[in-house]
PDB file of N, CA and C and ligand atoms in Angstrom:
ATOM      1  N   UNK X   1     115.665  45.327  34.317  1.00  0.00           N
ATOM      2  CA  UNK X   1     114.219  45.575  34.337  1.00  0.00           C
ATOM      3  C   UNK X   1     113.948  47.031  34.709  1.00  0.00           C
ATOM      4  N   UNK X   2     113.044  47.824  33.950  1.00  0.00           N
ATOM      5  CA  UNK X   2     112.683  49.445  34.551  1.00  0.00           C
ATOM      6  C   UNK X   2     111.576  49.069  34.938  1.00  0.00           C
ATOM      7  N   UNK X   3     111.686  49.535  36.773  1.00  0.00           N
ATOM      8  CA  UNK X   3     111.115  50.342  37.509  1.00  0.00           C
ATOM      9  C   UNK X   3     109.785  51.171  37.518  1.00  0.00           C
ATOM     10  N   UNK X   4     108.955  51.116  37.569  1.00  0.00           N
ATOM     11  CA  UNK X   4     107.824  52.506  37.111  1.00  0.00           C
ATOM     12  C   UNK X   4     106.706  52.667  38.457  1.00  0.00           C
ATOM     13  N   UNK X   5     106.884  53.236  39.283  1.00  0.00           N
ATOM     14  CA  UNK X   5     105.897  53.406  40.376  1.00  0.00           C
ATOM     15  C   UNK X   5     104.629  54.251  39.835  1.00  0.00           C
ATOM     16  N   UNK X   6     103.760  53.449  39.874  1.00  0.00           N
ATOM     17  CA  UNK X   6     102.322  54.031  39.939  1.00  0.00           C
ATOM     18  C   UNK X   6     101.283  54.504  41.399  1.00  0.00           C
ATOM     19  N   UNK X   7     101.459  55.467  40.955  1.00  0.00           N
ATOM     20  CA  UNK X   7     100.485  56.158  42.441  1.00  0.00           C
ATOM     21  C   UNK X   7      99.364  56.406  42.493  1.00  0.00           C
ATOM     22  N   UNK X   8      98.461  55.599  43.406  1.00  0.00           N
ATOM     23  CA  UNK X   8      96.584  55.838  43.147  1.00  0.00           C
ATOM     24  C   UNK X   8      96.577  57.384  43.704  1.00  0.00           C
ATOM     25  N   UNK X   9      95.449  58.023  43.845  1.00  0.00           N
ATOM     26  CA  UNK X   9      95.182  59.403  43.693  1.00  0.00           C
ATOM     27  C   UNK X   9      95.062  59.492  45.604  1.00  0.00           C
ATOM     28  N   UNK X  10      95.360  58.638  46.378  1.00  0.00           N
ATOM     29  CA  UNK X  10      95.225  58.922  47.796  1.00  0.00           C
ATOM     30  C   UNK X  10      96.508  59.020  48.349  1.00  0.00           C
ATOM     31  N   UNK X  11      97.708  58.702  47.172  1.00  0.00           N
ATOM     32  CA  UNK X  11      98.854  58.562  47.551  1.00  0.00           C
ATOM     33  C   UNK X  11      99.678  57.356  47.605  1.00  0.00           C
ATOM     34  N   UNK X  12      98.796  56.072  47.452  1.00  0.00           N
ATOM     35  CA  UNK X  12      99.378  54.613  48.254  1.00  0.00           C
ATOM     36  C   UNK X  12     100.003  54.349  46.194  1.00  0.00           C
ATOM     37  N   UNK X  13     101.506  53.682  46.839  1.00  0.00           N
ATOM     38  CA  UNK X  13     102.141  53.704  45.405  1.00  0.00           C
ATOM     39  C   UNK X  13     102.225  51.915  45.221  1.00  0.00           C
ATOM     40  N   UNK X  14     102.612  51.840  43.964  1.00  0.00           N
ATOM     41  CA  UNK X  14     102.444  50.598  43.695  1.00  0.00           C
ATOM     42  C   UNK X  14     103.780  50.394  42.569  1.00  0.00           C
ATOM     43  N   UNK X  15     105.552  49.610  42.738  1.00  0.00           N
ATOM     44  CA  UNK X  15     106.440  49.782  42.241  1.00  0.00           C
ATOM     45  C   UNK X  15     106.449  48.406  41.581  1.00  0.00           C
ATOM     46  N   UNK X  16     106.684  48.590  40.333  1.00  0.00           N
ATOM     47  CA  UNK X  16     106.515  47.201  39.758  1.00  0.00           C
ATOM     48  C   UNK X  16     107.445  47.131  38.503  1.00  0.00           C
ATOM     49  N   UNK X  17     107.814  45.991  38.087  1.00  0.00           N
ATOM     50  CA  UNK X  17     108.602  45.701  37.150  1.00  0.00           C
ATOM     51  C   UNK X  17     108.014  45.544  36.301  1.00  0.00           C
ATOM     52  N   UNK X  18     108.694  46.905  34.834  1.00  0.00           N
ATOM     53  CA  UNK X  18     108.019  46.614  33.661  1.00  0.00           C
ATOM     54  C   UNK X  18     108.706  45.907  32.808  1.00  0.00           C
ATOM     55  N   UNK X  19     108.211  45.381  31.741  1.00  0.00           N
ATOM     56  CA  UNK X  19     109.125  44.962  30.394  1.00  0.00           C
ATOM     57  C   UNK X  19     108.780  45.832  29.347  1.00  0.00           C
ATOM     58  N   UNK X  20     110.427  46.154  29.055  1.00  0.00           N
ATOM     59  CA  UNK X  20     110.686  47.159  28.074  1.00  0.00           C
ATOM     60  C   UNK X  20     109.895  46.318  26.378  1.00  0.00           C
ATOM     61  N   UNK X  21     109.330  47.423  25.799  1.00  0.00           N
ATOM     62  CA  UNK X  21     108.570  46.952  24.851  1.00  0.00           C
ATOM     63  C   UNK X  21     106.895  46.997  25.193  1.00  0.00           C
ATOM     64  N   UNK X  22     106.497  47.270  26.184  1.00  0.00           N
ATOM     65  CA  UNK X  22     105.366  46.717  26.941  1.00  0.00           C
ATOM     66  C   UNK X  22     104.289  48.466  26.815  1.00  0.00           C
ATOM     67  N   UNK X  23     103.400  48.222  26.888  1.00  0.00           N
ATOM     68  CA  UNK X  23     102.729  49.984  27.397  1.00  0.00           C
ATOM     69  C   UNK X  23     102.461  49.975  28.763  1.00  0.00           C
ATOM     70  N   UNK X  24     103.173  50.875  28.688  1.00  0.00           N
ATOM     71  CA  UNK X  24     102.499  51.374  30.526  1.00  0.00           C
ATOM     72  C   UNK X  24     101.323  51.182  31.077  1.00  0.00           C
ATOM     73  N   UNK X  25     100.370  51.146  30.245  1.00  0.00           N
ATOM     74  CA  UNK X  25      99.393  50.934  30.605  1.00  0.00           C
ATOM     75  C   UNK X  25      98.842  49.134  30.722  1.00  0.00           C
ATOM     76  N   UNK X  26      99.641  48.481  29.872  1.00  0.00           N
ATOM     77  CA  UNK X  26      99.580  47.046  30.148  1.00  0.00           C
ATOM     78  C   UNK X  26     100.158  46.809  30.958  1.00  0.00           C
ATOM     79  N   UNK X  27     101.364  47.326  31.365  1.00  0.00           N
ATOM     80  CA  UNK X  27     102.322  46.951  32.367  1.00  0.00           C
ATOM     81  C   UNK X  27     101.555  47.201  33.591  1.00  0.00           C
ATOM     82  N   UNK X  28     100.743  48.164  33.712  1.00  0.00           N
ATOM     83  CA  UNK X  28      99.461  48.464  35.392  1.00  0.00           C
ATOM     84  C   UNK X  28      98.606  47.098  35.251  1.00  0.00           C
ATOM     85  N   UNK X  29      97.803  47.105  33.947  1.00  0.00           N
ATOM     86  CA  UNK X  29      97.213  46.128  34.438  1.00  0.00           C
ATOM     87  C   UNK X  29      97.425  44.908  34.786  1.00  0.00           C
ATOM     88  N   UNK X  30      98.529  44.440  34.256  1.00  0.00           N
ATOM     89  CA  UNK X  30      99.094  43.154  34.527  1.00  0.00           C
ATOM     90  C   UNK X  30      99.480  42.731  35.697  1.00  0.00           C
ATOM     91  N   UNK X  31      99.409  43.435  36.312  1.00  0.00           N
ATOM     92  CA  UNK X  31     100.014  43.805  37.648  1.00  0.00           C
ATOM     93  C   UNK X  31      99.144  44.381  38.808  1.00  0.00           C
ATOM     94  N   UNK X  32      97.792  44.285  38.309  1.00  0.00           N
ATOM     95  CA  UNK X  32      96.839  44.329  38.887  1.00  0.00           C
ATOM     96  C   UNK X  32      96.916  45.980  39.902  1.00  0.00           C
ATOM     97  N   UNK X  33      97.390  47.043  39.254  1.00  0.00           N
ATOM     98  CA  UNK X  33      97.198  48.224  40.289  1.00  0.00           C
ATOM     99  C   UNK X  33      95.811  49.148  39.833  1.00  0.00           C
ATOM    100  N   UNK X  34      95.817  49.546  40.771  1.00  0.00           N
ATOM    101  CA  UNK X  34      94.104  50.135  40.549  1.00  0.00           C
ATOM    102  C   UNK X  34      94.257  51.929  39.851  1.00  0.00           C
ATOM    103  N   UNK X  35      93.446  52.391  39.718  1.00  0.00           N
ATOM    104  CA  UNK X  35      93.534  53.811  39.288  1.00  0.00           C
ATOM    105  C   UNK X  35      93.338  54.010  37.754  1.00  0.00           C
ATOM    106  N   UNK X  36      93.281  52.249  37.269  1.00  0.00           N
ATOM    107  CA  UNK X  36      92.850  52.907  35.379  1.00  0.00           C
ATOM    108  C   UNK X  36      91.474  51.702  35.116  1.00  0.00           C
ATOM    109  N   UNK X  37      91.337  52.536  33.668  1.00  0.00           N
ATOM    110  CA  UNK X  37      89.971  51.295  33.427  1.00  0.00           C
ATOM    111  C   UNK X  37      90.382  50.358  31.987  1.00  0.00           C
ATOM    112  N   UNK X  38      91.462  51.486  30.960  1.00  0.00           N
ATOM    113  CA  UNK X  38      92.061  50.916  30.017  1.00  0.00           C
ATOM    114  C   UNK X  38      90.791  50.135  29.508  1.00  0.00           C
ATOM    115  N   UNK X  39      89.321  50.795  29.180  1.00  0.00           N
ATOM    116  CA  UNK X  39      88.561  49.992  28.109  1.00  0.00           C
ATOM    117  C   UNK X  39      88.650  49.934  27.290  1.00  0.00           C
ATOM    118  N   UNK X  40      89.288  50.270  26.615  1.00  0.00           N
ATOM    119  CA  UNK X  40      90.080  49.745  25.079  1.00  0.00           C
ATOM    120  C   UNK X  40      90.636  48.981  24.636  1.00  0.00           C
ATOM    121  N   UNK X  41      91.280  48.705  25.693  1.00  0.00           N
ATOM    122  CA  UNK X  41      92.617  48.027  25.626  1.00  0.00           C
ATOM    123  C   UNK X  41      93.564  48.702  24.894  1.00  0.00           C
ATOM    124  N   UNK X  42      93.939  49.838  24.679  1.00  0.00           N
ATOM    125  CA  UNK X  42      95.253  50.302  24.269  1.00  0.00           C
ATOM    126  C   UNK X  42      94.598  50.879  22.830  1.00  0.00           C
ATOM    127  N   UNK X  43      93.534  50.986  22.345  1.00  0.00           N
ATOM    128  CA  UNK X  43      93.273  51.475  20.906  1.00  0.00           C
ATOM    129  C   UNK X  43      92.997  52.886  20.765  1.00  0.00           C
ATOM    130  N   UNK X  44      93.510  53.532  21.746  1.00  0.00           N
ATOM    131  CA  UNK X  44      93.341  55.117  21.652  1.00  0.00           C
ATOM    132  C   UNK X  44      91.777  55.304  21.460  1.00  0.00           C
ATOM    133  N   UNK X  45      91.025  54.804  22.074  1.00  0.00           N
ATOM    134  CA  UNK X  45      89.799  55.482  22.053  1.00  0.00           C
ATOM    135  C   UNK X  45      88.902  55.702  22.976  1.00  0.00           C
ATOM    136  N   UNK X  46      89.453  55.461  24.247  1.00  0.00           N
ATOM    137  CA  UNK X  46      88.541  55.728  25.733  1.00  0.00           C
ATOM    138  C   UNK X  46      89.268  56.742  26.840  1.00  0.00           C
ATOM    139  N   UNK X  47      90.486  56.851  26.910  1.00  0.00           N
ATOM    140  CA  UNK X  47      91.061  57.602  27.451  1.00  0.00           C
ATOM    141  C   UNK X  47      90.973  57.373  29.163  1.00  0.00           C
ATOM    142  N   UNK X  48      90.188  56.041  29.365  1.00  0.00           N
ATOM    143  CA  UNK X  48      90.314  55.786  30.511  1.00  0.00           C
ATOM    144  C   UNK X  48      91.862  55.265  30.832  1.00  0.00           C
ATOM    145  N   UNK X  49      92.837  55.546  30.245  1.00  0.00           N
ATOM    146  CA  UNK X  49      94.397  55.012  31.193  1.00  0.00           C
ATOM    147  C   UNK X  49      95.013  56.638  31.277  1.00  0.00           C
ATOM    148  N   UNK X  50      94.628  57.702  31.731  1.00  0.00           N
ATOM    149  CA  UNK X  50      94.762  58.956  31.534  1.00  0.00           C
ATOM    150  C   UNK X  50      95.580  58.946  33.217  1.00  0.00           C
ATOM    151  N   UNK X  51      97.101  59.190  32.763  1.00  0.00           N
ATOM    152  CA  UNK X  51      97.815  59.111  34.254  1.00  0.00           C
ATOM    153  C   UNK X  51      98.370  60.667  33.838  1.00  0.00           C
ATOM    154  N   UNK X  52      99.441  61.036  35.057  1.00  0.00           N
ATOM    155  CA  UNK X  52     100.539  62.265  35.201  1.00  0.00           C
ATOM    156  C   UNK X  52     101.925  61.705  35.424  1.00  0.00           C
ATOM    157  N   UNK X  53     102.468  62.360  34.578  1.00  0.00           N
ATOM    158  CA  UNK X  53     103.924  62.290  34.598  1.00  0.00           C
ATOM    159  C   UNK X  53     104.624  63.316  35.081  1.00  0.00           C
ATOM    160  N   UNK X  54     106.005  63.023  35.636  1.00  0.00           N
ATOM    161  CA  UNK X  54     106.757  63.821  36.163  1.00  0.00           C
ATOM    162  C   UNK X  54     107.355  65.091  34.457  1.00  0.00           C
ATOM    163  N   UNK X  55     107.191  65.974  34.995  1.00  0.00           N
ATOM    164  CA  UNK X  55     108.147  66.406  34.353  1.00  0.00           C
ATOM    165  C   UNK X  55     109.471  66.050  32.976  1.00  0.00           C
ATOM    166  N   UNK X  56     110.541  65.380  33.959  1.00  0.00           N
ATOM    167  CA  UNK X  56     111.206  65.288  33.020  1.00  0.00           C
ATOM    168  C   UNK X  56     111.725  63.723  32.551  1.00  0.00           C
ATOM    169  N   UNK X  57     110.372  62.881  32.856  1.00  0.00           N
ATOM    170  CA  UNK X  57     109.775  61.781  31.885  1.00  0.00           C
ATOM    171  C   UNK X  57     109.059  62.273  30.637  1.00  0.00           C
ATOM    172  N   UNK X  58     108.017  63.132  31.188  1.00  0.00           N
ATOM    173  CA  UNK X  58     107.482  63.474  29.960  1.00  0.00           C
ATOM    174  C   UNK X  58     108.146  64.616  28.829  1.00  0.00           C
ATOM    175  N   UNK X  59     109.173  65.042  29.323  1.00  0.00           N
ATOM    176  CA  UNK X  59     110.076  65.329  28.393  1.00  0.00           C
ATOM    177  C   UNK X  59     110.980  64.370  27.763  1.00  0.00           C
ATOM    178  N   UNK X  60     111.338  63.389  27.922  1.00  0.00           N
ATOM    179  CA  UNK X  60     112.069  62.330  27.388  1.00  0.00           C
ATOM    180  C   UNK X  60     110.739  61.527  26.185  1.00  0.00           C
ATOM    181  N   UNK X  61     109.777  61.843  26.734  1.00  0.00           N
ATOM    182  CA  UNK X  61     109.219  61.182  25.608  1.00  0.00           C
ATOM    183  C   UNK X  61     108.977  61.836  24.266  1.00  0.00           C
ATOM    184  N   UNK X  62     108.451  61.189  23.282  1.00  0.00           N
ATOM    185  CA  UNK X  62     108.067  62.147  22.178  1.00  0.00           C
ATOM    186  C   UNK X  62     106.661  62.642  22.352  1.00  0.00           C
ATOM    187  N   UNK X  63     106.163  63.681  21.835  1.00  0.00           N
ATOM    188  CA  UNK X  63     104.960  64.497  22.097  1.00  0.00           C
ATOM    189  C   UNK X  63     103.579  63.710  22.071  1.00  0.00           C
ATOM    190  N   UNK X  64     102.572  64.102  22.633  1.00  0.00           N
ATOM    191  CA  UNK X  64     101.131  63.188  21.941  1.00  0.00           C
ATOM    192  C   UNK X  64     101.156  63.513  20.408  1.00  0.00           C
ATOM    193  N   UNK X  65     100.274  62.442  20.091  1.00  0.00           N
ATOM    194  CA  UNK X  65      99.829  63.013  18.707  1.00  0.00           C
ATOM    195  C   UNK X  65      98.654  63.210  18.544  1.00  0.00           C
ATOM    196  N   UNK X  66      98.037  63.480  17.903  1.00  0.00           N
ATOM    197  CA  UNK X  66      97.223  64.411  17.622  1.00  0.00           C
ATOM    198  C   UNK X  66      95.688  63.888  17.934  1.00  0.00           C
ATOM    199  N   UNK X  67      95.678  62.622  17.887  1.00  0.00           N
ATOM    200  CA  UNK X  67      94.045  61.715  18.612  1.00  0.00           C
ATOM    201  C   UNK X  67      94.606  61.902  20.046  1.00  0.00           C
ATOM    202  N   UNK X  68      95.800  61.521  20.673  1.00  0.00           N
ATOM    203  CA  UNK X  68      96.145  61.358  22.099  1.00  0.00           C
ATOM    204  C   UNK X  68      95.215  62.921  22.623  1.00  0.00           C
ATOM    205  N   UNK X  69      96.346  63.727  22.014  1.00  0.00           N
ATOM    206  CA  UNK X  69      95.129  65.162  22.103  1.00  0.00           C
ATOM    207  C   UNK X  69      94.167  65.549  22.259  1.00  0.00           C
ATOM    208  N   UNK X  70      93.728  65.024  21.463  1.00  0.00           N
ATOM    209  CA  UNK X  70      92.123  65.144  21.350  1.00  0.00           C
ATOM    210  C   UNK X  70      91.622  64.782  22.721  1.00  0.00           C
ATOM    211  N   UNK X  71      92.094  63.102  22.943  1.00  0.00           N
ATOM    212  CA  UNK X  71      91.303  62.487  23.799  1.00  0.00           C
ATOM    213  C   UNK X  71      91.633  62.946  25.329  1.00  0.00           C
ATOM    214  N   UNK X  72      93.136  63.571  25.373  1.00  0.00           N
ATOM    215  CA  UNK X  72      92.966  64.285  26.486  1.00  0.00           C
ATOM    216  C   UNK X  72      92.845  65.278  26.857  1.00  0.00           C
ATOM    217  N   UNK X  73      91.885  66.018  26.001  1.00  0.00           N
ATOM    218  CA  UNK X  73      91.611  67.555  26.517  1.00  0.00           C
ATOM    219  C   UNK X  73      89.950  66.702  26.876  1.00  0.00           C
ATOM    220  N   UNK X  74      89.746  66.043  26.789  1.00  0.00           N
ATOM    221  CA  UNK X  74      88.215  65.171  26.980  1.00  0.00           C
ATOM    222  C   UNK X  74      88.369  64.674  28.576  1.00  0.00           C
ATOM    223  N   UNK X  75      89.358  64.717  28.931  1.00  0.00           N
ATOM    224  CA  UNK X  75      89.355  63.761  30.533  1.00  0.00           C
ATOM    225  C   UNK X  75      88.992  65.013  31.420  1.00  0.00           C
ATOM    226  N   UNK X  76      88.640  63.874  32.618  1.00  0.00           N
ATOM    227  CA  UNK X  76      88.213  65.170  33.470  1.00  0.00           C
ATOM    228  C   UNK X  76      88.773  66.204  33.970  1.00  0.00           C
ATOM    229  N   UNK X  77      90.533  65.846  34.332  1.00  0.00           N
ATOM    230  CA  UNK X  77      91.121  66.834  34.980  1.00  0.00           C
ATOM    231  C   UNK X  77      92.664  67.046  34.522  1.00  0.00           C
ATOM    232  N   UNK X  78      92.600  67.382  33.223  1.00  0.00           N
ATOM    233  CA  UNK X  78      94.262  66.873  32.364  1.00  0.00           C
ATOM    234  C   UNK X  78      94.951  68.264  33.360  1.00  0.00           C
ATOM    235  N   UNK X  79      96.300  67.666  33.339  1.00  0.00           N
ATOM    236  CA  UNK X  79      97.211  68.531  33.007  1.00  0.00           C
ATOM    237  C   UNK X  79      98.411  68.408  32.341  1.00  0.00           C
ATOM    238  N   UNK X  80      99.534  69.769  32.936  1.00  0.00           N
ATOM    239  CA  UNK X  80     100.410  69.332  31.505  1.00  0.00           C
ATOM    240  C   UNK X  80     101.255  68.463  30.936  1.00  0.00           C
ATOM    241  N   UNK X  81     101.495  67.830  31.823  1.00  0.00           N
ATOM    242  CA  UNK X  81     102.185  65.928  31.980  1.00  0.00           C
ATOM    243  C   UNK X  81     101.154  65.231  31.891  1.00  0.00           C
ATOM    244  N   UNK X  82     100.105  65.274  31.047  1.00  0.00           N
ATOM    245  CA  UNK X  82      98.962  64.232  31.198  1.00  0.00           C
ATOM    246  C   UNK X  82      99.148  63.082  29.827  1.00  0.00           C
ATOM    247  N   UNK X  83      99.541  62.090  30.112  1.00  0.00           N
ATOM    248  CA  UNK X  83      99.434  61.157  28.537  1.00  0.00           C
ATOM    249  C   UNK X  83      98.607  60.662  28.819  1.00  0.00           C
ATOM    250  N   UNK X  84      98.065  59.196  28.024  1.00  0.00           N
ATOM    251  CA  UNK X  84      97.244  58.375  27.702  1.00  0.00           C
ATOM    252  C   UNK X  84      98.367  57.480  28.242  1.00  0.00           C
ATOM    253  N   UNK X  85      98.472  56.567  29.280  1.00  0.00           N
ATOM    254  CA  UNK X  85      99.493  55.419  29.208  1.00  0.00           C
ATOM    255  C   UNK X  85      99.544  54.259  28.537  1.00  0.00           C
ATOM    256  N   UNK X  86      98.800  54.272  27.488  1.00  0.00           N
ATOM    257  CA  UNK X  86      98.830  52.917  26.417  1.00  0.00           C
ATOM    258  C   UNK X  86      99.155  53.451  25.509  1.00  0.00           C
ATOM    259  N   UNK X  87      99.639  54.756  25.232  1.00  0.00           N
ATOM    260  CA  UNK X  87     100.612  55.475  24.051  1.00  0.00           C
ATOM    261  C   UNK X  87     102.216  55.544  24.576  1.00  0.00           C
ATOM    262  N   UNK X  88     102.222  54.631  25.569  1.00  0.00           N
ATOM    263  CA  UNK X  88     103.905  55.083  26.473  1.00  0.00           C
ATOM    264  C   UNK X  88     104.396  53.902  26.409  1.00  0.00           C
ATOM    265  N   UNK X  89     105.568  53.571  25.476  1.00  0.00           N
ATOM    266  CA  UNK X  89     106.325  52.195  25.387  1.00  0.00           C
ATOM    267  C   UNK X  89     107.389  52.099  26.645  1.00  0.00           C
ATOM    268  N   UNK X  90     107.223  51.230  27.298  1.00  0.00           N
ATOM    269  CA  UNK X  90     108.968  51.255  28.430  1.00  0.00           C
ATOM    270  C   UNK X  90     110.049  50.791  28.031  1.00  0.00           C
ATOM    271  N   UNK X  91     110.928  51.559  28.288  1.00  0.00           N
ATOM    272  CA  UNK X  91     112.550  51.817  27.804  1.00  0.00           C
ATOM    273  C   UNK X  91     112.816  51.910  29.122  1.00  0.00           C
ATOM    274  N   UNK X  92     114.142  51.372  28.846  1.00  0.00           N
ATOM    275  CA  UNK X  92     115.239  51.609  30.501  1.00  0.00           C
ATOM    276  C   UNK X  92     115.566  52.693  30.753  1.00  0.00           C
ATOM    277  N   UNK X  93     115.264  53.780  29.397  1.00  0.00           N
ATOM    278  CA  UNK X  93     115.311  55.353  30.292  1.00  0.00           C
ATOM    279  C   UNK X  93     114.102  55.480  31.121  1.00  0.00           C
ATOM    280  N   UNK X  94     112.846  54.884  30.856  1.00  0.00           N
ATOM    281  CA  UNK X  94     111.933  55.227  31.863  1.00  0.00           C
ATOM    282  C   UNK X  94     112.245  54.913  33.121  1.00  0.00           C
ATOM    283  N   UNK X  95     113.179  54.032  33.913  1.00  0.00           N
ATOM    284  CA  UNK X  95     113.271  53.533  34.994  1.00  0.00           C
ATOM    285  C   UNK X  95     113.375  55.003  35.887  1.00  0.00           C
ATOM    286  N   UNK X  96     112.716  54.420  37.242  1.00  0.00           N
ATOM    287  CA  UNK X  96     112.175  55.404  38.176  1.00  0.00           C
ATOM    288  C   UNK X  96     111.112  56.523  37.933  1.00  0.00           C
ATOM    289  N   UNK X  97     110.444  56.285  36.756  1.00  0.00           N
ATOM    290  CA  UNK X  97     109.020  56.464  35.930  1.00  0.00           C
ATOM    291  C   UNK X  97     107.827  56.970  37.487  1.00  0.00           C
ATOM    292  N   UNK X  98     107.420  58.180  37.685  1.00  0.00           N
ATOM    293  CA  UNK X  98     105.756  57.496  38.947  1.00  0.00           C
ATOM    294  C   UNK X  98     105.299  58.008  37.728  1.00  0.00           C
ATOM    295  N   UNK X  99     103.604  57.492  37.734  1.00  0.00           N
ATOM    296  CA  UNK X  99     102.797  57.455  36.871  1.00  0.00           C
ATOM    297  C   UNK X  99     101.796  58.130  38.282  1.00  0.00           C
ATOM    298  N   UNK X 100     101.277  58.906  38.231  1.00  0.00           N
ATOM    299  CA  UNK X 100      99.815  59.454  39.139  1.00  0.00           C
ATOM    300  C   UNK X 100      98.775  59.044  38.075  1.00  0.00           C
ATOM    301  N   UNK X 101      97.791  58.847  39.074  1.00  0.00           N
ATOM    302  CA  UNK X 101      96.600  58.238  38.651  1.00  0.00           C
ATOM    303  C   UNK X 101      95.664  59.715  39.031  1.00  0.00           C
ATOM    304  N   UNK X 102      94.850  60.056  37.913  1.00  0.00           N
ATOM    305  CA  UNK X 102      94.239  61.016  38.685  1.00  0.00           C
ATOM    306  C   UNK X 102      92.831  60.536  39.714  1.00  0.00           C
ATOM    307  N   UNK X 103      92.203  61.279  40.003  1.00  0.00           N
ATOM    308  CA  UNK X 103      91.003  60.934  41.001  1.00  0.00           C
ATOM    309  C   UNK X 103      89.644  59.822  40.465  1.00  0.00           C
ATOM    310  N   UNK X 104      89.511  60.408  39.032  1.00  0.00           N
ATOM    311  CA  UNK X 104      88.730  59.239  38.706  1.00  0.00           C
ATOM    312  C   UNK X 104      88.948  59.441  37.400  1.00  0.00           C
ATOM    313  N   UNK X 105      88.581  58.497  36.188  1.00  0.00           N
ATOM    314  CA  UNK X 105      89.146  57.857  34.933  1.00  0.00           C
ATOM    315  C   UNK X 105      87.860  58.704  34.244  1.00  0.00           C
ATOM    316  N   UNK X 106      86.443  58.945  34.978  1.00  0.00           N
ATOM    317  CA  UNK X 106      85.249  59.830  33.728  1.00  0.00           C
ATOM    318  C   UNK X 106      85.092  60.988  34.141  1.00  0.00           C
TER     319      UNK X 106
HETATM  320  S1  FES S   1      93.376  52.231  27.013  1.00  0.00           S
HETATM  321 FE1  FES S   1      91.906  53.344  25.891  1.00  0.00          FE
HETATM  322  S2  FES S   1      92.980  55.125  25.269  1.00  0.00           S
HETATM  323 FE2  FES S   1      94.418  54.038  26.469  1.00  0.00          FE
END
């Protein structure tokens, strides 16, 4: 099972078991951790699951594409590890994954 700690924006983390195949961002909610709103449900069009990645997770992944883009130069406080986490499939390379939540989702 990979690992993926999600961290609300005060610091308090939340380590939970994902299933590979799953989006990161389903894998939070399922699991009830706080810090996203995911109104979409995963259709790339709200940008409320807008987390931070470490470094060299988000180098293991493949790049946004080009709506992910869009939608996150739209959030309030991107930076350069910023995905959409319902564009992030879990793989057992993600294990030991933190996901930061930023301060607020609008
Ligand atoms: S859940 Fe809406 S863009 Fe990710």
């Amino acid at each position: 099972m990979t690992k993926i700690c999600f961290k609300e924006y005060d610091g308090t983390e939340h380590v939970v078991d994902a299933k590979d195949g799953e989006s990161v961002m389903r894998v939070a909610i399922e699991n009830g951790v706080p810090g996203l709103q995911a109104e979409c449900g995963g259709n790339l069009s709200c940008s409320t699951c807008h987390g931070y990645l470490d470094q060299k997770f988000y180098d293991l992944l493949p790049k946004p594409d080009e709506n992910e883009e869009m939608l996150l130069d739209g959030t309030i406080a991107p930076e350069p590890t910023s995905r959409l986490t319902c564009q992030i499939i879990v793989t057992p390379e993600l294990d030991g994954m933190t996901v930061r939540w930023p301060e607020s989702q609008y």
